[in-house]
Short mmCIF file of C-alpha atoms in Angstrom, two decimals:
data_model
loop_
_atom_site.label_atom_id
_atom_site.label_comp_id
_atom_site.label_asym_id
_atom_site.label_seq_id
_atom_site.Cartn_x
_atom_site.Cartn_y
_atom_site.Cartn_z
CA MET Y 1 89.95 18.13 96.72
CA GLY Y 2 90.36 21.51 98.18
CA ASP Y 3 87.32 23.40 100.28
CA GLY Y 4 85.92 25.06 96.97
CA GLU Y 5 86.57 22.03 94.89
CA GLY Y 6 82.57 20.65 94.98
CA ARG Y 7 82.24 19.60 90.80
CA GLY Y 8 79.76 19.56 89.04
CA SER Y 9 79.22 18.15 85.25
CA GLN Y 10 82.57 19.01 84.15
CA ASP Y 11 82.98 18.95 80.62
CA PRO Y 12 85.31 15.93 79.59
CA ALA Y 13 86.73 17.75 76.54
CA ALA Y 14 88.78 20.26 78.78
CA PRO Y 15 91.02 22.89 77.60
CA HIS Y 16 95.45 21.89 77.18
CA PRO Y 17 96.96 23.46 79.76
CA ALA Y 18 99.11 25.16 77.47
CA ASP Y 19 96.85 26.78 75.44
CA LEU Y 20 95.24 28.11 78.73
CA VAL Y 21 99.15 29.24 79.40
CA ARG Y 22 99.45 30.47 76.13
CA ASP Y 23 96.70 33.40 75.93
CA PRO Y 24 94.99 32.98 79.43
CA GLY Y 25 93.03 36.70 79.00
CA ALA Y 26 91.32 35.17 75.98
CA ALA Y 27 90.80 31.90 77.67
CA HIS Y 28 88.54 34.12 80.68
CA GLU Y 29 87.29 36.24 78.06
CA GLN Y 30 85.90 32.42 76.04
CA ALA Y 31 84.55 30.97 79.78
CA LEU Y 32 82.28 34.26 80.65
CA GLN Y 33 80.78 34.09 76.86
CA ARG Y 34 79.85 30.69 77.55
CA LEU Y 35 79.04 31.68 80.75
CA SER Y 36 76.64 34.28 79.72
CA GLU Y 37 75.24 32.10 77.11
CA GLY Y 38 74.22 29.33 79.77
CA ARG Y 39 76.89 26.68 78.39
CA LEU Y 40 77.82 26.21 81.71
CA ALA Y 41 79.60 23.01 80.93
CA GLU Y 42 82.08 24.62 78.59
CA ALA Y 43 82.63 27.47 81.21
CA GLU Y 44 83.35 25.33 83.78
CA SER Y 45 86.04 23.45 81.36
CA LEU Y 46 87.95 26.81 81.02
CA PHE Y 47 87.60 28.34 84.56
CA ARG Y 48 89.16 24.99 85.83
CA GLY Y 49 91.55 24.69 83.15
CA LEU Y 50 92.82 28.56 84.53
CA ARG Y 51 92.70 27.85 87.90
CA GLU Y 52 95.56 25.18 87.34
CA VAL Y 53 97.79 27.71 85.43
CA LEU Y 54 96.77 31.06 86.83
CA GLY Y 55 98.59 32.59 90.57
CA PRO Y 56 97.02 33.53 93.33
CA ALA Y 57 95.29 36.93 92.12
CA GLY Y 58 93.93 35.15 88.92
CA ARG Y 59 92.52 31.80 90.80
CA LEU Y 60 91.02 34.17 92.86
CA VAL Y 61 88.80 35.85 89.93
CA VAL Y 62 88.53 32.78 88.82
CA GLU Y 63 87.03 30.61 91.88
CA GLN Y 64 84.35 33.88 91.97
CA ASN Y 65 83.32 32.92 88.52
CA LEU Y 66 82.66 29.42 89.33
CA ALA Y 67 80.79 30.42 92.85
CA VAL Y 68 78.56 32.09 90.38
CA LEU Y 69 78.37 28.76 87.74
CA GLU Y 70 77.43 26.93 91.00
CA TRP Y 71 74.45 28.93 91.36
CA ARG Y 72 74.01 29.33 88.20
CA ARG Y 73 73.58 25.83 87.56
CA GLY Y 74 71.33 25.51 90.90
CA ASN Y 75 73.93 23.81 92.76
CA PHE Y 76 74.27 26.24 95.73
CA ALA Y 77 76.49 23.97 97.93
CA ALA Y 78 79.04 23.73 95.58
CA SER Y 79 78.25 27.40 95.34
CA TRP Y 80 79.19 28.19 98.74
CA ARG Y 81 82.32 26.38 98.99
CA TRP Y 82 83.49 27.98 96.60
CA VAL Y 83 82.01 30.96 98.07
CA ARG Y 84 84.32 29.94 101.42
CA SER Y 85 87.47 29.38 99.80
CA VAL Y 86 87.49 33.26 98.54
CA MET Y 87 86.32 34.52 102.19
CA THR Y 88 89.12 33.04 103.35
CA ARG Y 89 91.66 34.95 101.28
CA ARG Y 90 89.31 38.02 100.52
CA PRO Y 91 86.89 39.05 102.92
CA ARG Y 92 85.41 41.92 101.62
CA GLN Y 93 85.18 40.54 97.73
CA GLY Y 94 83.68 36.93 100.11
CA ALA Y 95 81.38 39.27 101.82
CA ASP Y 96 80.11 40.47 98.86
CA LEU Y 97 79.61 37.25 96.98
CA ALA Y 98 78.09 35.24 99.22
CA ARG Y 99 75.67 38.37 99.85
CA ARG Y 100 74.81 37.60 96.37
CA LEU Y 101 74.79 33.48 96.65
CA ALA Y 102 72.61 34.33 99.78
CA PHE Y 103 70.38 36.66 97.28
CA HIS Y 104 70.02 33.67 94.21
CA ALA Y 105 69.35 30.59 97.39
CA GLN Y 106 66.82 33.38 98.64
CA LEU Y 107 64.86 33.57 95.06
CA PHE Y 108 65.29 29.29 94.70
CA GLY Y 109 63.73 28.39 98.43
CA VAL Y 110 66.69 27.40 99.06
CA HIS Y 111 66.73 28.65 102.84
CA ASP Y 112 70.02 26.85 104.60
CA ILE Y 113 72.47 28.20 102.24
CA PHE Y 114 70.49 31.52 102.18
CA TRP Y 115 70.99 32.08 106.08
CA THR Y 116 74.14 29.99 106.34
CA ALA Y 117 75.17 32.35 103.67
CA LEU Y 118 73.82 35.93 104.58
CA ALA Y 119 75.02 35.28 108.09
CA ALA Y 120 78.85 35.03 106.77
CA SER Y 121 78.37 38.18 104.76
CA ARG Y 122 76.71 39.90 107.37
CA SER Y 123 80.00 38.79 109.75
CA LEU Y 124 82.54 39.96 107.03
CA ALA Y 125 80.95 43.55 106.19
CA PRO Y 126 78.46 44.43 109.03
CA GLU Y 127 78.13 47.77 107.32
CA ASP Y 128 76.38 46.03 104.09
CA LEU Y 129 73.21 47.68 103.79
CA ARG Y 130 71.85 44.98 101.36
CA ALA Y 131 73.07 42.15 103.11
CA TRP Y 132 71.54 43.98 106.16
CA SER Y 133 68.20 44.93 104.32
CA MET Y 134 68.35 40.87 103.58
CA ALA Y 135 68.08 39.82 106.94
CA HIS Y 136 65.44 42.57 108.34
CA VAL Y 137 63.07 42.04 105.19
CA ALA Y 138 63.77 37.82 105.16
CA ALA Y 139 63.01 37.59 108.75
CA ASP Y 140 59.95 39.92 108.77
CA PHE Y 141 58.71 38.28 106.04
CA ARG Y 142 59.60 34.54 106.72
CA GLY Y 143 60.40 35.00 110.46
CA ALA Y 144 64.17 33.79 111.11
CA PRO Y 145 65.32 31.09 112.84
CA ALA Y 146 66.45 32.43 116.29
CA GLU Y 147 69.80 31.69 115.55
CA HIS Y 148 70.24 34.26 112.94
CA ARG Y 149 67.75 36.91 114.56
CA THR Y 150 70.76 38.92 115.42
CA LEU Y 151 71.75 39.77 111.73
CA LYS Y 152 68.50 42.01 111.71
CA ALA Y 153 70.55 44.37 113.87
CA LEU Y 154 71.17 47.78 112.45
CA PRO Y 155 74.19 49.09 111.21
CA ASP Y 156 75.77 51.91 112.38
CA SER Y 157 75.94 54.24 109.18
CA LEU Y 158 71.77 53.67 109.34
CA ARG Y 159 71.67 54.90 113.38
CA GLN Y 160 72.50 58.34 113.09
CA PRO Y 161 69.81 60.91 113.20
CA ARG Y 162 68.05 62.58 110.29
CA HIS Y 163 67.97 66.34 110.23
CA ARG Y 164 64.64 67.96 108.59
CA LYS Y 165 64.66 71.54 107.45
CA PRO Y 166 61.97 73.76 109.11
CA ARG Y 167 58.38 72.89 107.06
CA SER Y 168 57.43 76.33 105.75
CA GLY Y 169 53.87 77.08 104.57
CA PRO Y 170 50.69 76.53 105.78
CA ALA Y 171 50.28 72.72 103.41
CA PRO Y 172 52.80 70.68 101.60
CA ARG Y 173 53.04 70.53 97.67
CA ARG Y 174 55.58 68.95 96.36
CA ILE Y 175 56.17 65.26 97.14
CA ALA Y 176 59.21 62.97 95.56
CA LEU Y 177 58.20 59.72 94.94
CA VAL Y 178 61.03 57.04 95.17
CA ILE Y 179 60.57 53.95 93.00
CA SER Y 180 62.18 51.06 91.64
CA ASP Y 181 59.86 48.60 90.60
CA LEU Y 182 58.74 49.70 87.02
CA GLY Y 183 56.68 46.34 86.75
CA SER Y 184 54.44 47.09 90.01
CA PHE Y 185 53.60 50.42 89.34
CA SER Y 186 50.96 50.35 87.07
CA ARG Y 187 49.39 47.44 90.08
CA MET Y 188 50.16 49.17 92.58
CA PHE Y 189 51.30 52.65 92.73
CA GLN Y 190 48.38 54.62 91.09
CA PRO Y 191 46.84 56.03 94.03
CA PHE Y 192 50.11 58.29 93.92
CA VAL Y 193 50.14 59.44 89.94
CA ARG Y 194 46.74 60.47 91.66
CA LEU Y 195 47.61 62.92 93.78
CA ARG Y 196 48.80 64.86 91.64
CA GLN Y 197 44.93 65.34 90.90
CA LEU Y 198 45.39 66.83 94.62
CA GLY Y 199 46.76 69.88 94.04
CA PHE Y 200 50.12 68.38 94.55
CA ASP Y 201 53.21 68.91 92.76
CA LEU Y 202 54.96 64.77 91.57
CA SER Y 203 58.28 64.43 90.91
CA TRP Y 204 59.76 60.93 90.59
CA ILE Y 205 63.12 59.32 90.92
CA HIS Y 206 63.54 56.02 89.46
CA LEU Y 207 65.74 53.91 91.23
CA VAL Y 208 67.92 51.80 88.38
CA GLU Y 209 71.13 49.17 88.97
CA GLN Y 210 72.92 51.24 85.34
CA ASP Y 211 71.80 54.99 83.99
CA GLY Y 212 69.55 55.62 82.24
CA GLY Y 213 66.57 53.64 81.11
CA GLY Y 214 63.11 53.33 82.58
CA GLU Y 215 61.89 57.19 82.17
CA GLY Y 216 59.21 56.33 78.69
CA ASN Y 217 57.24 53.88 81.87
CA LEU Y 218 57.46 56.80 84.23
CA PRO Y 219 53.91 58.88 84.54
CA GLU Y 220 53.60 62.23 82.74
CA GLY Y 221 55.87 65.08 84.23
CA GLU Y 222 59.09 65.19 86.30
CA ALA Y 223 60.96 61.82 86.60
CA LEU Y 224 64.40 61.26 86.80
CA SER Y 225 66.17 58.14 86.73
CA VAL Y 226 69.69 57.28 89.55
CA PRO Y 227 71.55 54.50 89.77
CA GLY Y 228 70.23 52.74 92.26
CA ARG Y 229 73.70 51.84 94.53
CA ASP Y 230 74.77 55.35 94.66
CA ALA Y 231 73.73 57.07 97.38
CA GLN Y 232 75.26 60.12 96.87
CA ALA Y 233 73.55 60.87 93.66
CA GLN Y 234 70.57 59.64 95.31
CA VAL Y 235 70.73 62.40 97.62
CA ALA Y 236 71.14 64.70 94.81
CA ALA Y 237 68.59 63.96 93.18
CA ILE Y 238 66.28 64.22 95.64
CA GLU Y 239 67.49 67.80 96.96
CA ALA Y 240 67.29 69.15 93.21
CA SER Y 241 63.37 68.17 93.45
CA ASP Y 242 63.10 70.21 96.45
CA PRO Y 243 60.36 68.56 98.12
CA ASP Y 244 58.09 69.22 101.49
CA VAL Y 245 57.57 65.57 101.57
CA VAL Y 246 59.40 62.07 100.65
CA ILE Y 247 57.86 58.97 100.31
CA ASP Y 248 59.79 55.67 99.64
CA LEU Y 249 58.29 53.16 97.46
CA ALA Y 250 61.72 51.61 96.24
CA SER Y 251 64.11 50.78 99.81
CA HIS Y 252 63.48 46.78 100.54
CA SER Y 253 64.33 46.85 96.57
CA GLN Y 254 66.96 48.78 96.60
CA PRO Y 255 67.98 48.89 100.31
CA ASP Y 256 70.91 51.39 99.10
CA VAL Y 257 68.48 54.12 99.24
CA LEU Y 258 68.50 53.76 102.54
CA ALA Y 259 72.03 55.70 103.27
CA ALA Y 260 70.49 58.63 100.83
CA TYR Y 261 67.25 58.63 103.37
CA CYS Y 262 69.10 59.54 106.64
CA GLN Y 263 70.61 62.10 104.53
CA CYS Y 264 67.23 63.50 103.31
CA ASP Y 265 66.60 67.08 104.85
CA SER Y 266 62.98 66.76 103.72
CA PRO Y 267 60.55 67.88 106.65
CA LEU Y 268 58.58 64.68 106.00
CA LEU Y 269 59.68 61.48 105.11
CA LEU Y 270 57.21 58.64 104.74
CA GLY Y 271 56.60 54.89 104.20
CA TRP Y 272 53.79 52.94 102.50
CA ALA Y 273 52.35 49.56 103.91
CA GLY Y 274 53.02 48.48 100.07
CA ASN Y 275 56.06 47.39 100.90
CA ALA Y 276 54.95 45.02 103.90
CA VAL Y 277 57.72 45.53 106.21
CA THR Y 278 58.95 48.53 108.29
CA SER Y 279 62.27 50.09 107.16
CA GLY Y 280 63.50 48.83 110.65
CA THR Y 281 65.09 52.02 110.94
CA GLY Y 282 64.20 55.33 112.86
CA PHE Y 283 64.54 58.30 110.77
CA PHE Y 284 60.84 57.84 108.57
CA ASP Y 285 58.47 60.29 110.22
CA GLY Y 286 55.68 57.93 109.22
CA TRP Y 287 53.70 54.64 107.66
CA LEU Y 288 51.06 55.16 105.94
CA THR Y 289 48.64 52.19 106.21
CA ASP Y 290 45.52 51.07 107.32
CA ALA Y 291 43.33 49.44 110.01
CA SER Y 292 43.35 45.78 108.11
CA LEU Y 293 47.01 45.88 107.00
CA CYS Y 294 48.20 47.38 110.97
CA PRO Y 295 45.21 45.73 113.07
CA PRO Y 296 45.04 47.52 116.84
CA GLY Y 297 48.10 46.43 118.89
CA ALA Y 298 50.25 45.68 115.43
CA GLU Y 299 52.45 48.47 115.84
CA ARG Y 300 55.04 46.63 117.92
CA HIS Y 301 56.18 45.45 114.17
CA TYR Y 302 57.30 48.84 113.15
CA ALA Y 303 60.16 51.29 113.61
CA GLU Y 304 57.80 54.38 112.44
CA PRO Y 305 54.70 56.36 113.96
CA VAL Y 306 51.72 54.51 112.34
CA ILE Y 307 49.31 56.45 110.15
CA ARG Y 308 46.51 54.70 109.44
CA LEU Y 309 43.99 55.32 106.67
CA PRO Y 310 39.75 55.04 106.72
CA VAL Y 311 40.23 53.35 103.55
CA THR Y 312 42.88 50.66 102.26
CA SER Y 313 46.20 52.06 101.63
CA VAL Y 314 46.80 49.28 99.06
CA THR Y 315 45.13 48.65 95.56
CA VAL Y 316 45.60 47.01 92.68
CA GLU Y 317 44.36 47.87 89.01
CA PRO Y 318 43.15 45.13 87.00
CA ILE Y 319 45.42 44.96 83.21
CA GLY Y 320 44.33 43.69 80.83
CA GLU Y 321 41.30 41.08 79.48
CA TYR Y 322 40.72 38.64 81.94
CA PRO Y 323 39.18 35.60 80.85
CA GLN Y 324 35.52 34.67 81.44
CA ALA Y 325 34.93 31.49 83.79
CA GLY Y 326 35.44 28.06 82.05
CA VAL Y 327 34.15 24.54 83.23
CA LEU Y 328 35.37 23.92 86.43
CA PRO Y 329 38.39 22.05 86.56
CA LEU Y 330 36.81 19.15 89.37
CA ASP Y 331 34.42 19.26 86.67
CA ARG Y 332 36.38 18.21 83.77
CA ASN Y 333 39.06 16.01 85.38
CA GLY Y 334 36.89 14.05 87.84
CA HIS Y 335 39.30 14.98 91.15
CA VAL Y 336 40.18 18.40 92.73
CA THR Y 337 43.35 20.43 91.66
CA PHE Y 338 45.42 22.43 94.17
CA GLY Y 339 47.57 25.24 93.16
CA SER Y 340 50.50 27.89 94.02
CA PHE Y 341 51.61 30.66 91.79
CA HIS Y 342 53.92 32.49 94.74
CA ARG Y 343 57.14 32.61 93.93
CA ILE Y 344 59.45 29.32 95.22
CA CYS Y 345 60.98 31.47 98.07
CA LYS Y 346 57.48 32.18 99.80
CA ILE Y 347 56.85 28.65 100.26
CA SER Y 348 58.12 27.50 103.86
CA THR Y 349 58.97 24.30 105.39
CA GLU Y 350 55.53 24.47 106.99
CA ALA Y 351 53.90 24.91 104.08
CA LEU Y 352 54.98 22.17 102.46
CA ASP Y 353 53.92 19.96 105.37
CA LEU Y 354 50.32 21.42 105.17
CA TRP Y 355 50.09 20.66 101.26
CA ALA Y 356 51.85 17.15 101.98
CA GLU Y 357 49.27 16.62 104.06
CA LEU Y 358 46.17 17.85 102.18
CA LEU Y 359 47.59 16.09 99.27
CA ARG Y 360 47.61 12.95 101.60
CA ALA Y 361 44.14 13.39 102.92
CA GLN Y 362 42.42 13.99 99.34
CA ALA Y 363 44.12 11.15 97.39
CA ASP Y 364 43.09 11.52 93.65
CA ALA Y 365 43.90 15.39 94.57
CA ARG Y 366 47.20 17.18 92.27
CA LEU Y 367 49.17 20.28 92.72
CA LEU Y 368 49.80 22.49 90.41
CA MET Y 369 52.73 25.18 91.48
CA LYS Y 370 53.98 27.91 88.67
CA ALA Y 371 56.25 30.09 89.69
CA PRO Y 372 59.77 31.27 87.72
CA PHE Y 373 62.77 29.01 88.50
CA LEU Y 374 60.11 26.13 88.00
CA ASP Y 375 61.55 25.12 84.86
CA ASP Y 376 65.13 25.26 85.98
CA MET Y 377 65.49 21.31 86.27
CA ALA Y 378 67.62 21.78 90.03
CA ALA Y 379 64.66 24.04 91.24
CA ALA Y 380 62.41 21.86 90.32
CA SER Y 381 64.06 18.51 91.19
CA ARG Y 382 63.90 20.30 94.77
CA ILE Y 383 60.34 20.59 94.95
CA ARG Y 384 59.62 17.06 93.49
CA ASP Y 385 62.07 15.51 96.17
CA ALA Y 386 60.70 17.75 98.92
CA PHE Y 387 57.37 15.81 98.18
CA LYS Y 388 58.67 12.68 97.91
CA GLU Y 389 59.78 12.98 101.25
CA ARG Y 390 56.90 13.50 102.62
CA GLY Y 391 55.04 10.83 101.14
CA ILE Y 392 53.74 12.63 97.86
CA PRO Y 393 54.81 11.30 94.88
CA SER Y 394 55.66 13.02 91.33
CA TRP Y 395 53.27 12.21 89.31
CA ARG Y 396 50.49 14.28 91.72
CA ILE Y 397 52.73 17.09 91.14
CA ASP Y 398 52.90 19.45 87.85
CA LEU Y 399 55.45 22.47 88.09
CA ARG Y 400 55.51 25.01 85.70
CA GLY Y 401 57.80 28.20 85.15
CA GLY Y 402 57.54 31.69 83.97
CA SER Y 403 54.87 32.41 81.64
CA ASP Y 404 53.38 35.61 79.17
CA GLN Y 405 50.28 37.09 81.28
CA ASP Y 406 47.98 34.98 79.41
CA ALA Y 407 49.55 31.27 80.13
CA HIS Y 408 50.11 32.49 83.70
CA ARG Y 409 46.05 33.16 83.96
CA ALA Y 410 45.26 29.92 82.21
CA ALA Y 411 47.47 27.97 84.36
CA MET Y 412 45.56 30.18 87.77
CA GLN Y 413 41.89 28.31 85.51
CA ALA Y 414 43.09 25.11 85.81
CA VAL Y 415 43.02 24.91 89.57
CA ASP Y 416 40.09 24.62 92.02
CA VAL Y 417 41.66 25.74 94.99
CA ALA Y 418 44.38 28.07 95.49
CA LEU Y 419 46.63 27.52 98.55
CA GLY Y 420 48.65 30.69 99.92
CA GLY Y 421 52.27 30.61 101.20
CA PHE Y 422 52.80 31.72 105.19
CA PRO Y 423 53.94 33.33 107.02
CA GLU Y 424 54.87 35.52 103.33
CA GLN Y 425 51.46 35.97 101.95
CA GLY Y 426 51.02 37.81 98.03
CA LEU Y 427 49.05 40.48 96.83
CA VAL Y 428 49.33 40.81 93.00
CA THR Y 429 49.23 36.64 92.86
CA ASP Y 430 46.22 36.22 95.09
CA PHE Y 431 44.20 39.08 93.30
CA GLU Y 432 44.71 37.91 90.33
CA CYS Y 433 43.31 34.20 91.04
CA PHE Y 434 40.75 36.07 92.75
CA MET Y 435 40.00 38.17 89.53
CA LEU Y 436 40.25 34.58 87.73
CA GLY Y 437 37.02 33.01 90.69
CA VAL Y 438 39.73 30.79 92.79
CA PRO Y 439 39.13 30.83 95.94
CA THR Y 440 42.83 31.38 97.71
CA VAL Y 441 42.97 29.81 101.46
CA SER Y 442 45.55 31.56 103.74
CA LEU Y 443 46.92 31.13 106.89
CA ARG Y 444 47.21 34.27 109.13
CA VAL Y 445 50.14 33.37 111.28
CA ASP Y 446 50.16 36.48 112.64
CA ASP Y 447 49.60 40.13 112.57
CA ARG Y 448 52.61 41.39 110.97
CA PRO Y 449 51.94 43.33 107.65
CA CYS Y 450 53.01 40.65 105.51
CA ALA Y 451 50.54 38.35 106.53
CA CYS Y 452 47.55 40.35 106.94
CA LEU Y 453 47.43 41.00 102.87
CA SER Y 454 45.06 37.91 102.75
CA ASP Y 455 42.41 39.20 104.97
CA LEU Y 456 42.62 42.42 102.65
CA LEU Y 457 41.63 40.71 99.32
CA SER Y 458 39.54 37.87 100.56
CA ARG Y 459 37.55 40.43 102.28
CA ALA Y 460 36.78 42.21 99.09
CA ALA Y 461 36.10 38.98 97.57
CA GLY Y 462 33.04 38.50 100.16
CA ALA Y 463 34.82 35.43 101.56
CA PRO Y 464 36.70 36.20 104.63
CA PHE Y 465 36.19 32.46 106.19
CA LEU Y 466 38.94 31.82 103.65
CA VAL Y 467 41.56 32.91 105.69
CA THR Y 468 42.43 31.04 108.70
CA ARG Y 469 45.11 31.14 111.65
CA ARG Y 470 45.61 27.86 112.28
CA PRO Y 471 47.46 24.91 110.36
CA ARG Y 472 44.37 22.56 111.17
CA ASP Y 473 42.34 24.83 110.39
CA TYR Y 474 43.96 25.46 107.18
CA LEU Y 475 43.98 22.14 106.23
CA GLU Y 476 39.77 21.44 106.60
CA ARG Y 477 39.26 24.66 104.72
CA ALA Y 478 40.61 23.40 101.63
CA LEU Y 479 39.73 20.59 102.04
CA GLY Y 480 35.74 21.54 102.29
CA LEU Y 481 36.19 23.71 99.37
CA ALA Y 482 37.26 20.29 98.01
CA GLY Y 483 34.52 18.73 98.33
CA ASP Y 484 31.92 21.92 97.51
CA ALA Y 485 32.11 21.65 94.28
CA GLY Y 486 28.61 24.18 94.26
CA TYR Y 487 30.57 26.57 96.06
CA LEU Y 488 33.52 26.78 93.69
CA ARG Y 489 31.38 27.31 90.68
CA GLN Y 490 29.10 30.27 92.54
CA ALA Y 491 32.85 31.79 93.40
CA ARG Y 492 33.32 31.35 89.24
CA GLN Y 493 30.56 33.56 88.66
CA CYS Y 494 30.85 35.88 91.86
CA TYR Y 495 34.66 36.58 92.72
CA ARG Y 496 35.49 39.25 90.20
CA GLU Y 497 32.17 41.02 90.80
CA ASN Y 498 33.16 41.34 94.58
CA ILE Y 499 36.46 42.15 93.84
CA LEU Y 500 35.77 45.41 91.28
CA SER Y 501 33.42 46.80 93.44
CA SER Y 502 35.48 47.19 96.49
CA GLY Y 503 37.73 49.23 97.58
CA ILE Y 504 40.59 47.40 96.31
CA THR Y 505 40.61 49.02 92.84
CA ASP Y 506 39.56 52.56 93.90
CA HIS Y 507 42.72 54.25 93.44
CA THR Y 508 41.27 57.68 93.35
CA ALA Y 509 39.73 57.36 97.15
CA THR Y 510 43.09 56.06 98.50
CA ALA Y 511 45.05 58.73 97.17
CA SER Y 512 42.21 60.98 98.98
CA ALA Y 513 42.80 59.47 101.93
CA MET Y 514 46.44 59.59 101.44
CA GLY Y 515 46.61 63.26 100.76
CA GLU Y 516 44.48 64.38 103.58
CA ALA Y 517 47.05 62.35 106.18
CA ILE Y 518 50.06 63.41 104.74
CA ARG Y 519 48.24 67.32 105.14
CA GLN Y 520 47.51 66.41 108.58
CA LEU Y 521 51.02 64.99 109.01
CA TRP Y 522 52.28 68.87 107.91
CA SER Y 523 50.12 70.38 110.57
CA GLY Y 524 50.62 67.71 113.68
CA ALA Y 525 47.54 66.83 113.34
CA ALA Y 526 48.02 62.82 112.10
CA GLY Y 527 47.54 59.90 114.19
CA GLY Y 528 47.40 56.02 114.21
#
């Protein structure tokens, strides 16, 4: 068996080779259709049959599709074998395929394949901005193993200095906001919408994977959708708006825009704390943050000058109707239920170790984990197997996949204590837990921006003690809450009011502070 020939559950009714020889094009289209429909066993039989009858070029295409099929199946080790087969013959194509595999492995929390595939992609294509950005973000969010820290090395294309037009006029007027995630738009971008009320002219540039779409979800005023991978189109869109200031709200979901920013000649180019990680480049003029997300001394984590606002730099908008606090799950079930609602890529090995220790210490407790992809059999099996290896039987772990908002909030209300992942924390997820009165225990491992988010939310909820600094304290805090039903009932009643009366939902105050900081930076008076 060759390097790429790791097999999954192959369809026993394989096509006859003669049928494939007669019309391989039709067979390939049929295989792709089966793949898109999720009929993976049938698609695999067709692809494997084609691999036996096609020439070298055709086999290469088939092996790329088999790599995709295996990561769709959740068999990342088999996918990696096919990727390696492609890399040996077509390095550039293999590099792109390895990066795509790394992306999917990261989503499913398969960290070993993620780093291995990403290292291969960066080695073969060191100027690929997406591969670099994945390494940079993952290293800052989750902490790169020592042998992979060099993957963050900045591509040569981003090392050039940025040319800036001279500032004209006593104050800036035109701001271009570059966004990519419309899902977060209504939750975290509201302060930027309110900049218009402060006299700024706003233009919105929406980066999309394909041309068109999305304008209907953008705010009133000028809005333009631009291909997310076309740096020259992005430069043209920015130049067409002739901004005094460009604010980046997109680079770590659409990193190709960094190639546009280094060509952008606007007088000011700013980043924002909502990205939760520095750009890693040297051509930004400032990073809008605050003392909570960037405490004194944390400037070392930033490649940009830090601009601390006097109020929170990140806000969250409550969405829809939140259900009223019901019966405490502990009172209903007779045992405590811990919960985790972060994406599984945020769940580190260290977090699993600590959660397993928590469940061993609280022998009757259950853990409810809900996240996209946990309804995938392979992803769920990996999580269950990880707990089994740590002595926790499957019946104590309740795994649930993605759902609509109402079902998601109902699941949050079904837990007594939420467990935050680390080192990367969550903002909107923890906000939702606190709005539902569920305490979230967090571990602040250091002062990186992604590790400081829970400080902001816990203080807003009136429960700063939920933020811990050591794993032992995290464990003791969770066990203490599990044994304090009185506090858990009280939290259900008071957290939401505390959150709503804090600055975390005051978009206008944040917008005013941003506007003042931008004007001061324009005049040369802004500082950290």
